[in-house]
């Protein structure tokens, strides 16, 4: 919706919030890959001790029907399907145990794809540089129509999915979040005040990967097995 | 001003845009320090090949008279005085050679102090994590009143200064920028569209350092030796 974009002043994205860690590309094709991947998953090696987060600019929002996603020259684009919270109240220093308070500050939900120029991000990580460029290009945040709160009785019990060219790549429950929404909002709001219209992206489940030119992505959100029609993204 | 904060949807900050590089703290007290520092300065070792930038959230803006700056527990706060541009038009893919076009999209100027939780940033850099927390706390962007465009005939020829407790720490001309404003706006707008009300911080000269509790900072901007009254920040 134009209004989600127009009302948004910041987008705060939680990093690494599901147990799975992408296998190191060095292991791909290597006999040790499977073992290593399970090992990382098992040990939760990269599981952060506390949620960390980064910003995407409101200018990166791509409302429904306004694609395609732009492919800046020399970038490798990765998808990350995420449940998004549209904030309805001013939030400061929320108590991480205040589950009801956390739900109260949510105005509505969206489905979103946190697009990332992965090669740009990998280079930034290596150099200790900010992620803002890798995450902040125009069109790098395709979103669904707004999903009214009544449609999602429990945001920790919905199923997210993302397919590329008809092939399912991500499909997991938000029940697998490492840090749940009250903790996320508590940690963010201890640093920066959340304001009405701000968007929080709650992290992405396993299966993150590349999307190539002309690939069609489709993302869905389902409650008790039923897809929410307004919570669909279909985009090139 | 309330309106600068109210109209702002993103704050884009240029990193390392003046020749000087902070000496490595490991060298302090070491005989090799002076030589090393000169060496780094001379070689411009850390001079980036292109401008890089990061985002601060609009919620970090601290309008005049609304201090003090909050000191989150466990943080070491550093000041960085910067010339800020308030954008007046939609900017996409600006030509880096288009000096006049760049000046045309500037609505007005501000003086700003890009506050940084340096220990948080140093840890983020080491771990390849985003800078958003270190840069994004509430009150981490004290600003002056707006400075109308007519007051600054040439933004590459003003003198910035910052003192802490009456002691001068930063004092340099914006003429020392490595990447000038047209190049900055070109590089930013190739990634993310700039919109009216957005703020661009153009980098900080040498002399960055720590500000402790109860220290009073004063920042000024001067044109041909004359301080602009509206372009003053005084804050604890
Ligand atoms: Mg993400
Ligand atoms: Mg922002
Ligand atoms: Mg700075």
Coordinates of C-alpha atoms and ligand atoms in Angstrom, one line a residue:
Chain A
X1 CA 0.0 0.0 0.0
X2 CA 1.1 3.5 -0.7
X3 CA 0.2 4.4 2.8
X4 CA 2.5 1.8 4.4
X5 CA 5.4 3.3 2.5
X6 CA 4.2 6.9 3.1
X7 CA 3.8 6.4 6.8
X8 CA 7.1 4.6 7.3
X9 CA 10.0 6.5 8.9
X10 CA 12.3 3.6 9.7
X11 CA 12.5 -0.1 9.1
X12 CA 14.3 -2.2 11.7
X13 CA 15.3 -5.7 10.7
X14 CA 16.3 -8.4 13.1
X15 CA 19.3 -10.5 11.9
X16 CA 19.9 -14.3 12.4
X17 CA 16.7 -15.0 14.2
X18 CA 16.1 -18.6 13.3
X19 CA 18.2 -21.5 14.3
X20 CA 19.5 -22.5 10.9
X21 CA 22.8 -21.1 9.6
X22 CA 23.6 -21.0 5.9
X23 CA 26.3 -23.6 5.1
X24 CA 29.7 -22.0 4.4
X25 CA 30.0 -21.9 0.6
X26 CA 33.5 -23.4 0.9
X27 CA 31.8 -26.7 2.0
X28 CA 29.5 -26.9 -1.0
X29 CA 30.5 -30.0 -3.1
X30 CA 32.7 -31.1 -0.2
X31 CA 32.2 -34.4 1.5
X32 CA 32.2 -32.6 4.8
X33 CA 29.4 -30.4 3.9
X34 CA 26.4 -32.3 5.4
X35 CA 28.2 -33.1 8.6
X36 CA 29.4 -29.5 9.0
X37 CA 26.0 -28.1 8.3
X38 CA 24.3 -30.3 10.8
X39 CA 27.1 -29.4 13.3
X40 CA 26.6 -25.7 12.9
X41 CA 22.9 -26.1 13.3
X42 CA 23.2 -28.4 16.3
X43 CA 25.7 -26.2 18.1
X44 CA 23.9 -23.0 17.1
X45 CA 27.4 -21.6 16.7
X46 CA 26.3 -18.3 15.2
X47 CA 23.3 -17.9 17.5
X48 CA 23.6 -14.4 18.8
X49 CA 23.4 -13.9 22.6
X50 CA 21.1 -11.1 22.0
X51 CA 19.1 -9.9 19.0
X52 CA 21.0 -7.6 16.7
X53 CA 19.4 -5.4 14.1
X54 CA 20.0 -3.0 11.2
X55 CA 18.0 -0.4 9.2
X56 CA 16.6 -0.4 5.7
X57 CA 15.5 3.0 4.4
X58 CA 11.8 3.6 3.7
X59 CA 12.8 4.3 0.1
X60 CA 13.5 0.6 -0.3
X61 CA 9.8 -0.4 0.1
X62 CA 8.3 -1.9 -3.0
X63 CA 4.5 -1.9 -2.7
X64 CA 2.5 -4.7 -4.4
X65 CA 2.3 -4.6 -8.2
X66 CA 5.1 -2.1 -8.5
X67 CA 7.9 -4.5 -9.4
X68 CA 10.2 -5.7 -10.7
X69 CA 13.0 -5.6 -8.2
X70 CA 15.9 -3.6 -9.6
X71 CA 19.2 -5.5 -10.0
X72 CA 22.1 -3.1 -9.5
X73 CA 25.0 -4.0 -11.7
X74 CA 27.4 -6.5 -10.2
X75 CA 25.1 -7.6 -7.4
X76 CA 24.0 -11.1 -6.4
X77 CA 20.5 -10.9 -4.9
X78 CA 19.3 -13.0 -2.1
X79 CA 15.7 -13.3 -0.8
X80 CA 14.7 -13.5 2.9
X81 CA 11.0 -13.9 3.6
X82 CA 9.9 -12.3 6.8
X83 CA 6.9 -11.5 9.0
X84 CA 6.7 -7.7 9.3
X85 CA 5.1 -5.7 12.1
X86 CA 3.7 -2.3 11.4
X87 CA 4.0 -0.3 14.6
X88 CA 0.9 1.7 15.8
X89 CA 2.2 3.4 19.0
X90 CA 5.3 5.1 20.4
X91 CA 7.4 2.4 22.0
X92 CA 10.3 3.0 24.4
X93 CA 11.9 0.6 26.8
X94 CA 9.4 -2.1 26.4
X95 CA 9.6 -4.9 29.0
X96 CA 10.8 -8.1 27.2
X97 CA 8.4 -10.1 29.4
X98 CA 5.4 -8.0 28.5
X99 CA 3.9 -10.2 25.8
X100 CA 0.5 -8.4 25.8
X101 CA 2.2 -4.9 25.7
X102 CA 4.2 -6.0 22.7
X103 CA 1.1 -7.2 20.8
X104 CA -0.6 -4.0 21.8
X105 CA 1.9 -1.8 19.9
X106 CA 1.4 -3.7 16.7
X107 CA -1.0 -2.0 14.3
X108 CA -1.0 -4.6 11.6
X109 CA 1.2 -7.2 9.8
X110 CA 2.8 -7.5 6.4
X111 CA 4.7 -10.2 4.6
X112 CA 8.0 -8.9 3.3
X113 CA 11.1 -10.0 1.4
X114 CA 14.3 -8.5 2.8
X115 CA 16.3 -8.4 -0.4
X116 CA 20.1 -8.4 0.1
X117 CA 23.0 -7.8 -2.3
X118 CA 24.8 -10.7 -0.7
X119 CA 28.2 -10.1 -2.3
X120 CA 28.1 -6.5 -1.3
X121 CA 27.1 -7.5 2.3
X122 CA 29.8 -10.2 2.4
X123 CA 32.4 -7.6 1.4
X124 CA 31.1 -5.1 4.0
X125 CA 31.3 -7.8 6.7
X126 CA 34.9 -8.6 5.8
X127 CA 35.9 -5.0 6.0
X128 CA 33.9 -4.1 9.1
X129 CA 31.8 -1.7 7.1
X130 CA 28.1 -0.9 7.5
X131 CA 25.4 -3.0 5.8
X132 CA 23.3 -0.1 4.7
X133 CA 24.2 -0.3 1.0
X134 CA 23.8 -4.0 0.7
X135 CA 20.4 -3.8 2.3
X136 CA 19.2 -0.4 1.2
X137 CA 18.8 -0.3 -2.6
X138 CA 15.5 1.0 -4.0
X139 CA 13.0 -1.9 -4.4
X140 CA 14.8 -4.1 -1.9
X141 CA 11.8 -4.5 0.3
X142 CA 8.8 -6.0 -1.6
X143 CA 5.8 -6.1 0.7
X144 CA 2.3 -7.6 0.7
X145 CA -0.9 -5.7 1.3
X146 CA -1.5 -4.9 5.0
X147 CA -2.8 -7.9 7.0
X148 CA -5.1 -6.8 9.7
X149 CA -4.3 -7.9 13.3
X150 CA -7.5 -10.0 13.6
X151 CA -6.3 -12.3 10.8
X152 CA -3.2 -13.4 12.9
X153 CA -4.3 -14.7 16.3
X154 CA -0.7 -15.6 17.2
X155 CA 2.3 -14.1 15.3
X156 CA 4.5 -16.9 16.7
X157 CA 2.3 -19.5 14.9
X158 CA 2.1 -18.7 11.3
X159 CA 3.8 -20.4 8.3
X160 CA 6.0 -18.4 6.0
X161 CA 6.9 -19.7 2.6
X162 CA 8.9 -18.5 -0.4
X163 CA 9.3 -20.2 -3.8
X164 CA 11.5 -19.3 -6.8
X165 CA 10.2 -20.3 -10.2
X166 CA 7.7 -22.7 -8.6
X167 CA 10.3 -24.4 -6.4
X168 CA 9.8 -24.2 -2.7
X169 CA 12.9 -22.7 -0.9
X170 CA 11.7 -21.4 2.5
X171 CA 8.8 -22.9 4.5
X172 CA 8.8 -22.6 8.3
X173 CA 6.8 -21.6 11.2
X174 CA 7.4 -18.3 13.0
X175 CA 7.4 -20.5 16.1
X176 CA 11.1 -21.2 15.2
X177 CA 12.2 -17.6 16.0
X178 CA 15.1 -17.6 18.5
X179 CA 14.0 -14.3 20.0
X180 CA 10.3 -13.7 20.1
X181 CA 8.5 -10.5 19.2
X182 CA 8.3 -9.0 22.8
X183 CA 12.1 -9.5 23.2
X184 CA 12.8 -8.0 19.8
X185 CA 10.6 -4.9 20.5
X186 CA 12.2 -4.6 23.9
X187 CA 15.8 -4.7 22.5
X188 CA 15.0 -2.3 19.7
X189 CA 13.1 0.2 21.9
X190 CA 16.0 0.4 24.4
X191 CA 18.1 1.8 21.6
X192 CA 15.7 3.7 19.4
X193 CA 12.1 4.8 20.0
X194 CA 9.6 3.1 17.7
X195 CA 7.0 5.3 16.2
X196 CA 3.7 4.8 14.4
X197 CA 4.3 3.6 10.9
X198 CA 7.7 2.1 11.6
X199 CA 8.2 -1.4 10.4
X200 CA 10.0 -4.3 12.2
X201 CA 11.1 -7.3 10.2
X202 CA 11.4 -10.3 12.5
X203 CA 14.0 -12.4 10.7
X204 CA 14.0 -15.2 8.1
X205 CA 13.9 -19.0 8.4
X206 CA 16.3 -21.4 6.7
X207 CA 16.5 -21.7 2.9
X208 CA 17.8 -18.2 2.0
X209 CA 19.4 -18.2 -1.4
X210 CA 19.9 -16.5 -4.7
X211 CA 17.3 -15.2 -7.1
X212 CA 18.4 -14.7 -10.7
X213 CA 17.2 -12.4 -13.5
X214 CA 13.7 -13.3 -14.6
X215 CA 13.0 -15.7 -11.7
X216 CA 9.6 -15.2 -10.3
X217 CA 9.4 -15.3 -6.5
X218 CA 6.2 -16.1 -4.6
X219 CA 5.9 -15.6 -0.9
X220 CA 2.9 -16.6 1.3
X221 CA 1.8 -16.5 4.9
X222 CA -0.6 -19.1 6.2
X223 CA -2.6 -19.4 9.5
X224 CA -3.5 -23.0 10.5
X225 CA -2.9 -24.2 6.9
X226 CA -4.8 -21.4 5.3
X227 CA -3.0 -18.9 3.1
X228 CA -4.0 -15.3 3.7
X229 CA -4.8 -13.8 0.3
X230 CA -3.7 -10.3 1.2
X231 CA -0.4 -11.6 2.5
X232 CA 0.9 -12.8 -0.8
X233 CA 3.9 -11.4 -2.8
X234 CA 4.5 -12.3 -6.3
X235 CA 7.4 -10.5 -8.0
X236 CA 10.2 -10.8 -10.5
Chain B
X1 CA 13.6 22.4 14.8
X2 CA 10.7 20.1 15.3
X3 CA 10.0 20.3 11.6
X4 CA 13.4 19.0 10.5
X5 CA 12.8 16.0 12.7
X6 CA 9.2 15.6 11.6
X7 CA 10.0 15.8 7.9
X8 CA 13.0 13.5 8.0
X9 CA 12.6 9.9 6.8
X10 CA 16.2 8.9 6.5
X11 CA 19.6 10.2 7.5
X12 CA 22.4 9.1 5.3
X13 CA 25.9 9.6 6.7
X14 CA 29.2 9.5 4.8
X15 CA 32.0 7.7 6.5
X16 CA 35.7 8.6 6.5
X17 CA 35.4 11.6 4.3
X18 CA 38.4 13.7 5.5
X19 CA 42.1 12.7 5.0
X20 CA 43.0 12.2 8.7
X21 CA 42.8 8.7 10.2
X22 CA 42.5 8.2 14.0
X23 CA 45.7 6.7 15.3
X24 CA 45.4 3.0 16.3
X25 CA 44.9 3.0 20.1
X26 CA 47.5 0.2 20.3
X27 CA 50.1 2.8 19.3
X28 CA 49.3 5.3 22.0
X29 CA 52.2 5.7 24.4
X30 CA 54.3 3.7 22.0
X31 CA 57.5 5.2 20.5
X32 CA 56.3 4.2 17.1
X33 CA 53.1 6.2 17.5
X34 CA 54.1 9.5 15.9
X35 CA 55.8 7.8 13.0
X36 CA 52.9 5.5 12.4
X37 CA 50.3 8.2 12.6
X38 CA 52.1 10.4 10.1
X39 CA 52.6 7.4 7.9
X40 CA 48.9 6.5 7.9
X41 CA 48.0 10.1 7.3
X42 CA 50.5 10.5 4.5
X43 CA 49.6 7.3 2.7
X44 CA 45.9 7.8 3.3
X45 CA 45.9 4.1 3.9
X46 CA 42.2 4.0 4.9
X47 CA 41.1 6.4 2.2
X48 CA 38.1 4.6 0.7
X49 CA 38.1 4.2 -3.1
X50 CA 34.5 5.4 -3.1
X51 CA 32.3 7.0 -0.5
X52 CA 30.6 4.6 1.8
X53 CA 27.6 5.5 3.9
X54 CA 25.3 4.3 6.7
X55 CA 21.9 5.2 8.1
X56 CA 20.9 6.8 11.3
X57 CA 17.1 6.7 12.2
X58 CA 15.1 9.9 12.4
X59 CA 14.4 9.0 16.0
X60 CA 18.0 9.8 16.8
X61 CA 17.6 13.5 16.0
X62 CA 17.9 15.8 19.0
X63 CA 16.6 19.3 18.2
X64 CA 18.2 22.4 19.8
X65 CA 17.5 22.8 23.5
X66 CA 16.2 19.3 24.0
X67 CA 19.3 17.7 25.5
X68 CA 21.1 16.2 27.2
X69 CA 22.4 13.4 25.1
X70 CA 21.5 10.1 26.7
X71 CA 24.4 7.8 27.7
X72 CA 23.3 4.2 27.4
X73 CA 24.9 2.1 30.0
X74 CA 28.4 0.7 29.1
X75 CA 28.9 2.9 26.1
X76 CA 31.8 5.2 25.3
X77 CA 30.5 8.2 23.4
X78 CA 32.4 9.9 20.6
X79 CA 31.5 13.2 18.8
X80 CA 31.8 13.8 15.1
X81 CA 30.9 17.4 14.0
X82 CA 29.5 17.4 10.4
X83 CA 27.9 19.7 7.9
X84 CA 24.4 18.4 7.2
X85 CA 22.3 18.8 4.0
X86 CA 18.5 18.9 4.2
X87 CA 17.3 17.6 0.9
X88 CA 14.5 19.5 -0.9
X89 CA 13.8 17.3 -4.0
X90 CA 13.6 13.8 -5.1
X91 CA 17.1 12.7 -6.2
X92 CA 17.9 9.6 -8.3
X93 CA 21.1 8.8 -10.2
X94 CA 22.6 12.3 -9.9
X95 CA 25.6 12.8 -12.2
X96 CA 28.7 13.2 -9.9
X97 CA 30.0 16.0 -12.2
X98 CA 26.7 17.9 -11.9
X99 CA 27.8 20.5 -9.3
X100 CA 24.9 22.8 -9.9
X101 CA 22.4 20.0 -9.9
X102 CA 23.7 18.8 -6.5
X103 CA 23.4 22.3 -5.0
X104 CA 19.9 22.6 -6.5
X105 CA 18.6 19.6 -4.5
X106 CA 19.8 21.0 -1.2
X107 CA 16.9 22.8 0.6
X108 CA 19.0 24.1 3.6
X109 CA 21.9 23.2 5.8
X110 CA 22.3 22.2 9.5
X111 CA 25.2 21.6 11.7
X112 CA 25.1 18.2 13.4
X113 CA 27.1 16.0 15.7
X114 CA 27.1 12.4 14.6
X115 CA 27.3 10.7 18.1
X116 CA 28.7 7.2 18.1
X117 CA 28.9 4.6 20.8
X118 CA 32.5 3.9 19.8
X119 CA 33.0 0.7 21.8
X120 CA 29.8 -0.7 20.3
X121 CA 30.9 0.2 16.8
X122 CA 34.3 -1.2 17.3
X123 CA 32.8 -4.6 18.4
X124 CA 30.4 -4.5 15.4
X125 CA 33.3 -3.9 13.0
X126 CA 35.3 -6.8 14.5
X127 CA 32.3 -9.1 14.2
X128 CA 31.2 -7.9 10.7
X129 CA 27.9 -6.7 12.2
X130 CA 25.8 -3.7 11.2
X131 CA 26.6 -0.2 12.7
X132 CA 22.9 0.7 13.3
X133 CA 22.9 0.2 17.1
X134 CA 26.2 2.1 17.6
X135 CA 25.0 5.0 15.6
X136 CA 21.2 4.9 16.2
X137 CA 20.4 5.5 19.9
X138 CA 17.9 8.2 20.7
X139 CA 19.5 11.7 21.0
X140 CA 22.6 10.6 19.0
X141 CA 22.1 13.3 16.5
X142 CA 22.1 16.8 18.1
X143 CA 21.4 19.4 15.4
X144 CA 21.4 23.2 15.1
X145 CA 18.6 25.3 13.8
X146 CA 18.2 25.3 10.1
X147 CA 20.7 27.4 8.1
X148 CA 19.2 28.9 5.0
X149 CA 21.0 28.3 1.8
X150 CA 21.8 31.9 1.2
X151 CA 23.9 31.9 4.3
X152 CA 26.4 29.4 2.8
X153 CA 27.6 30.6 -0.6
X154 CA 29.9 27.5 -0.9
X155 CA 29.4 24.4 1.2
X156 CA 33.0 23.4 0.4
X157 CA 34.3 26.5 2.1
X158 CA 33.0 26.7 5.6
X159 CA 34.8 26.1 8.9
X160 CA 33.5 23.5 11.3
X161 CA 34.6 23.5 14.9
X162 CA 33.8 21.5 18.0
X163 CA 35.1 22.0 21.5
X164 CA 34.6 20.0 24.7
X165 CA 34.7 21.8 28.0
X166 CA 36.1 24.9 26.3
X167 CA 38.9 22.9 24.7
X168 CA 39.0 23.0 20.9
X169 CA 39.0 19.4 19.5
X170 CA 37.9 19.7 15.8
X171 CA 38.5 22.8 13.6
X172 CA 38.7 22.3 9.8
X173 CA 37.4 23.5 6.6
X174 CA 34.8 21.5 4.6
X175 CA 37.3 22.1 1.7
X176 CA 39.2 19.1 3.1
X177 CA 36.5 16.6 2.1
X178 CA 37.8 13.7 0.2
X179 CA 34.6 13.3 -1.8
X180 CA 32.7 16.5 -2.4
X181 CA 28.9 16.9 -2.2
X182 CA 28.0 16.2 -5.8
X183 CA 29.9 12.9 -5.7
X184 CA 28.3 12.0 -2.3
X185 CA 24.8 12.7 -3.6
X186 CA 25.6 10.8 -6.8
X187 CA 26.8 7.7 -4.9
X188 CA 23.9 7.7 -2.5
X189 CA 21.2 8.3 -5.1
X190 CA 22.5 5.5 -7.2
X191 CA 21.6 3.2 -4.3
X192 CA 18.6 4.9 -2.6
X193 CA 16.3 7.6 -3.8
X194 CA 16.7 10.8 -1.7
X195 CA 13.4 12.5 -0.8
X196 CA 12.5 15.9 0.6
X197 CA 13.3 16.1 4.3
X198 CA 16.0 13.5 4.1
X199 CA 19.3 14.5 5.7
X200 CA 22.8 13.8 4.4
X201 CA 25.8 14.1 6.8
X202 CA 28.9 14.8 4.9
X203 CA 31.6 13.4 7.2
X204 CA 33.8 14.7 10.0
X205 CA 37.3 16.3 10.1
X206 CA 40.1 15.1 12.3
X207 CA 40.0 15.4 16.1
X208 CA 37.2 12.9 16.8
X209 CA 37.3 11.8 20.4
X210 CA 35.4 10.9 23.6
X211 CA 33.0 13.0 25.5
X212 CA 32.4 12.1 29.1
X213 CA 29.5 12.7 31.5
X214 CA 28.8 16.3 32.2
X215 CA 31.2 17.5 29.4
X216 CA 29.7 20.4 27.5
X217 CA 30.2 20.3 23.8
X218 CA 30.0 23.3 21.6
X219 CA 29.9 23.1 17.8
X220 CA 30.0 26.0 15.4
X221 CA 30.0 26.7 11.7
X222 CA 31.7 29.8 10.2
X223 CA 31.7 31.4 6.8
X224 CA 34.7 33.6 6.0
X225 CA 35.6 33.8 9.7
X226 CA 32.1 34.7 10.8
X227 CA 30.1 32.2 13.0
X228 CA 26.5 31.6 11.9
X229 CA 24.4 32.2 15.0
X230 CA 21.7 29.7 14.0
X231 CA 24.4 27.1 13.2
X232 CA 25.5 26.5 16.8
X233 CA 25.1 23.5 19.0
X234 CA 25.7 23.6 22.7
X235 CA 24.9 20.4 24.5
X236 CA 25.8 18.2 27.4
Ligands
LIG1 MG1 16.5 -10.3 7.0
LIG2 MG1 16.1 5.0 8.3
LIG3 MG1 30.1 10.6 11.0

